PDB file of C-alpha atoms in Angstrom:
ATOM      1  CA  UNK A   1      29.987  12.826  14.337  1.00 49.00           C
ATOM      2  CA  UNK A   2      26.799  14.027  15.982  1.00 43.00           C
ATOM      3  CA  UNK A   3      26.565  15.047  19.645  1.00 42.00           C
ATOM      4  CA  UNK A   4      30.019  13.626  20.389  1.00 45.00           C
ATOM      5  CA  UNK A   5      29.145  10.196  18.987  1.00 43.00           C
ATOM      6  CA  UNK A   6      30.279   8.696  15.721  1.00 53.00           C
ATOM      7  CA  UNK A   7      27.756   7.230  13.310  1.00 49.00           C
ATOM      8  CA  UNK A   8      28.915   3.758  14.364  1.00 53.00           C
ATOM      9  CA  UNK A   9      28.283   4.533  18.037  1.00 53.00           C
ATOM     10  CA  UNK A  10      24.837   5.908  17.225  1.00 58.00           C
ATOM     11  CA  UNK A  11      24.044   2.714  15.342  1.00 57.00           C
ATOM     12  CA  UNK A  12      25.296   0.586  18.242  1.00 64.00           C
ATOM     13  CA  UNK A  13      23.170   2.540  20.735  1.00 77.00           C
ATOM     14  CA  UNK A  14      19.933   1.837  18.874  1.00 88.00           C
ATOM     15  CA  UNK A  15      17.616  -0.885  20.070  1.00 93.00           C
ATOM     16  CA  UNK A  16      16.699  -3.788  17.815  1.00 93.00           C
ATOM     17  CA  UNK A  17      13.264  -2.249  17.396  1.00 94.00           C
ATOM     18  CA  UNK A  18      14.753   1.092  16.303  1.00 95.00           C
ATOM     19  CA  UNK A  19      17.042  -0.644  13.815  1.00 95.00           C
ATOM     20  CA  UNK A  20      14.078  -2.519  12.321  1.00 96.00           C
ATOM     21  CA  UNK A  21      12.106   0.742  12.179  1.00 96.00           C
ATOM     22  CA  UNK A  22      15.001   2.466  10.360  1.00 95.00           C
ATOM     23  CA  UNK A  23      15.156  -0.330   7.797  1.00 96.00           C
ATOM     24  CA  UNK A  24      11.374  -0.280   7.341  1.00 95.00           C
ATOM     25  CA  UNK A  25      11.451   3.518   6.928  1.00 96.00           C
ATOM     26  CA  UNK A  26      14.113   3.106   4.238  1.00 95.00           C
ATOM     27  CA  UNK A  27      11.716   0.814   2.370  1.00 95.00           C
ATOM     28  CA  UNK A  28       8.912   3.376   2.666  1.00 95.00           C
ATOM     29  CA  UNK A  29      11.105   6.337   1.680  1.00 95.00           C
ATOM     30  CA  UNK A  30      12.326   4.506  -1.422  1.00 93.00           C
ATOM     31  CA  UNK A  31       8.818   3.660  -2.602  1.00 93.00           C
ATOM     32  CA  UNK A  32       9.125  -0.085  -2.105  1.00 93.00           C
ATOM     33  CA  UNK A  33       5.778  -1.743  -2.777  1.00 91.00           C
ATOM     34  CA  UNK A  34       4.380  -5.266  -2.893  1.00 89.00           C
ATOM     35  CA  UNK A  35       5.760  -5.826  -6.404  1.00 92.00           C
ATOM     36  CA  UNK A  36       9.415  -5.465  -5.360  1.00 93.00           C
ATOM     37  CA  UNK A  37      11.802  -8.400  -5.190  1.00 95.00           C
ATOM     38  CA  UNK A  38      14.633  -8.788  -2.702  1.00 94.00           C
ATOM     39  CA  UNK A  39      17.278  -8.045  -5.352  1.00 93.00           C
ATOM     40  CA  UNK A  40      15.801  -4.598  -5.905  1.00 93.00           C
ATOM     41  CA  UNK A  41      15.979  -3.870  -2.184  1.00 92.00           C
ATOM     42  CA  UNK A  42      19.580  -5.090  -2.033  1.00 90.00           C
ATOM     43  CA  UNK A  43      20.412  -2.504  -4.718  1.00 90.00           C
ATOM     44  CA  UNK A  44      19.351   0.206  -2.250  1.00 84.00           C
ATOM     45  CA  UNK A  45      22.499  -0.570  -0.244  1.00 80.00           C
ATOM     46  CA  UNK A  46      24.454   1.443  -2.779  1.00 83.00           C
ATOM     47  CA  UNK A  47      22.496   4.616  -2.100  1.00 87.00           C
ATOM     48  CA  UNK A  48      20.893   4.386   1.353  1.00 91.00           C
ATOM     49  CA  UNK A  49      22.920   3.756   4.505  1.00 91.00           C
ATOM     50  CA  UNK A  50      19.825   2.598   6.409  1.00 93.00           C
ATOM     51  CA  UNK A  51      20.159  -0.652   4.481  1.00 93.00           C
ATOM     52  CA  UNK A  52      22.934  -1.447   6.954  1.00 93.00           C
ATOM     53  CA  UNK A  53      20.757  -0.729  10.025  1.00 92.00           C
ATOM     54  CA  UNK A  54      20.291  -4.461  10.506  1.00 94.00           C
ATOM     55  CA  UNK A  55      23.478  -6.501  10.786  1.00 93.00           C
ATOM     56  CA  UNK A  56      22.467  -9.773   9.137  1.00 95.00           C
ATOM     57  CA  UNK A  57      20.970 -10.590   5.774  1.00 94.00           C
ATOM     58  CA  UNK A  58      18.406 -12.797   7.500  1.00 96.00           C
ATOM     59  CA  UNK A  59      17.105  -9.887   9.587  1.00 96.00           C
ATOM     60  CA  UNK A  60      16.908  -7.659   6.517  1.00 96.00           C
ATOM     61  CA  UNK A  61      14.979 -10.267   4.563  1.00 96.00           C
ATOM     62  CA  UNK A  62      12.650 -10.873   7.521  1.00 97.00           C
ATOM     63  CA  UNK A  63      11.768  -7.169   7.841  1.00 97.00           C
ATOM     64  CA  UNK A  64      11.308  -6.982   4.067  1.00 97.00           C
ATOM     65  CA  UNK A  65       8.960 -10.004   4.126  1.00 97.00           C
ATOM     66  CA  UNK A  66       6.943  -8.457   6.972  1.00 97.00           C
ATOM     67  CA  UNK A  67       6.812  -5.168   5.078  1.00 97.00           C
ATOM     68  CA  UNK A  68       5.566  -6.915   1.910  1.00 96.00           C
ATOM     69  CA  UNK A  69       2.885  -8.771   3.845  1.00 96.00           C
ATOM     70  CA  UNK A  70       1.707  -5.509   5.392  1.00 94.00           C
ATOM     71  CA  UNK A  71       1.787  -3.724   2.008  1.00 92.00           C
ATOM     72  CA  UNK A  72      -0.285  -6.494   0.394  1.00 93.00           C
ATOM     73  CA  UNK A  73      -2.832  -6.387   3.198  1.00 94.00           C
ATOM     74  CA  UNK A  74      -3.128  -2.609   2.858  1.00 92.00           C
ATOM     75  CA  UNK A  75      -3.574  -2.904  -0.913  1.00 92.00           C
ATOM     76  CA  UNK A  76      -6.269  -5.553  -0.475  1.00 94.00           C
ATOM     77  CA  UNK A  77      -8.072  -3.440   2.119  1.00 97.00           C
ATOM     78  CA  UNK A  78      -7.912  -0.401  -0.161  1.00 95.00           C
ATOM     79  CA  UNK A  79      -9.375  -2.440  -3.026  1.00 95.00           C
ATOM     80  CA  UNK A  80     -12.201  -3.714  -0.794  1.00 97.00           C
ATOM     81  CA  UNK A  81     -12.919  -0.170   0.400  1.00 98.00           C
ATOM     82  CA  UNK A  82     -13.008   1.136  -3.183  1.00 95.00           C
ATOM     83  CA  UNK A  83     -15.401  -1.641  -4.251  1.00 94.00           C
ATOM     84  CA  UNK A  84     -17.617  -0.966  -1.247  1.00 96.00           C
ATOM     85  CA  UNK A  85     -17.680   2.763  -2.061  1.00 95.00           C
ATOM     86  CA  UNK A  86     -18.477   2.041  -5.712  1.00 92.00           C
ATOM     87  CA  UNK A  87     -21.326  -0.272  -4.688  1.00 92.00           C
ATOM     88  CA  UNK A  88     -22.673   2.447  -2.406  1.00 94.00           C
ATOM     89  CA  UNK A  89     -22.515   4.984  -5.255  1.00 91.00           C
ATOM     90  CA  UNK A  90     -24.291   2.557  -7.595  1.00 89.00           C
ATOM     91  CA  UNK A  91     -27.139   1.902  -5.152  1.00 90.00           C
ATOM     92  CA  UNK A  92     -27.468   5.625  -4.433  1.00 91.00           C
ATOM     93  CA  UNK A  93     -27.602   6.463  -8.169  1.00 88.00           C
ATOM     94  CA  UNK A  94     -30.186   3.753  -8.832  1.00 87.00           C
ATOM     95  CA  UNK A  95     -32.356   4.995  -5.969  1.00 88.00           C
ATOM     96  CA  UNK A  96     -32.240   8.508  -7.413  1.00 89.00           C
ATOM     97  CA  UNK A  97     -32.754   7.452 -11.050  1.00 87.00           C
ATOM     98  CA  UNK A  98     -36.042   8.765 -12.385  1.00 86.00           C
ATOM     99  CA  UNK A  99     -36.712   5.627 -14.440  1.00 84.00           C
ATOM    100  CA  UNK A 100     -36.466   3.259 -11.470  1.00 86.00           C
ATOM    101  CA  UNK A 101     -39.564   1.312 -10.494  1.00 87.00           C
ATOM    102  CA  UNK A 102     -40.428  -2.184  -9.312  1.00 89.00           C
ATOM    103  CA  UNK A 103     -40.750  -3.255 -12.953  1.00 90.00           C
ATOM    104  CA  UNK A 104     -37.441  -1.800 -14.189  1.00 88.00           C
ATOM    105  CA  UNK A 105     -35.320  -4.262 -16.139  1.00 90.00           C
ATOM    106  CA  UNK A 106     -31.572  -4.274 -16.609  1.00 87.00           C
ATOM    107  CA  UNK A 107     -31.819  -3.383 -20.309  1.00 89.00           C
ATOM    108  CA  UNK A 108     -33.784  -0.228 -19.436  1.00 86.00           C
ATOM    109  CA  UNK A 109     -31.110   0.824 -16.992  1.00 84.00           C
ATOM    110  CA  UNK A 110     -28.358   0.007 -19.498  1.00 86.00           C
ATOM    111  CA  UNK A 111     -30.074   2.065 -22.192  1.00 88.00           C
ATOM    112  CA  UNK A 112     -29.891   5.206 -20.053  1.00 86.00           C
ATOM    113  CA  UNK A 113     -26.676   7.005 -21.026  1.00 83.00           C
ATOM    114  CA  UNK A 114     -26.539   8.808 -17.683  1.00 82.00           C
ATOM    115  CA  UNK A 115     -26.385   5.508 -15.806  1.00 83.00           C
ATOM    116  CA  UNK A 116     -24.245   3.576 -18.291  1.00 81.00           C
ATOM    117  CA  UNK A 117     -21.627   6.349 -18.214  1.00 83.00           C
ATOM    118  CA  UNK A 118     -20.952   6.005 -14.493  1.00 84.00           C
ATOM    119  CA  UNK A 119     -17.583   4.739 -13.251  1.00 85.00           C
ATOM    120  CA  UNK A 120     -19.179   1.840 -11.379  1.00 81.00           C
ATOM    121  CA  UNK A 121     -20.993   0.666 -14.520  1.00 79.00           C
ATOM    122  CA  UNK A 122     -17.812  -0.517 -16.058  1.00 70.00           C
TER     123      UNK A 122
END
């Protein structure tokens, strides 16, 4: 009991949006990522009461599907950002490379151990 209300009353007083947010926060707090399957999330019911924030299985699965979609989009954006940063680093390094000229060929660049050892070379 908290503030004169039982846990059940607190749950009943929450809006649908708050219940969905609680369930989503449970997913975040338990490290759920885009590779998880529904069965793994269902196992959380044994150890996290927020699993029961949403009353129906359909609502739980819907929030999980939305969460996965968001997680995949974030992962894709992160990958794009990392590639963009790596491309920027490559161009910057090539501009600063002492052996760079209009006549420079790929094999000359590849032969330079300083350049070939860069993370973006890979």
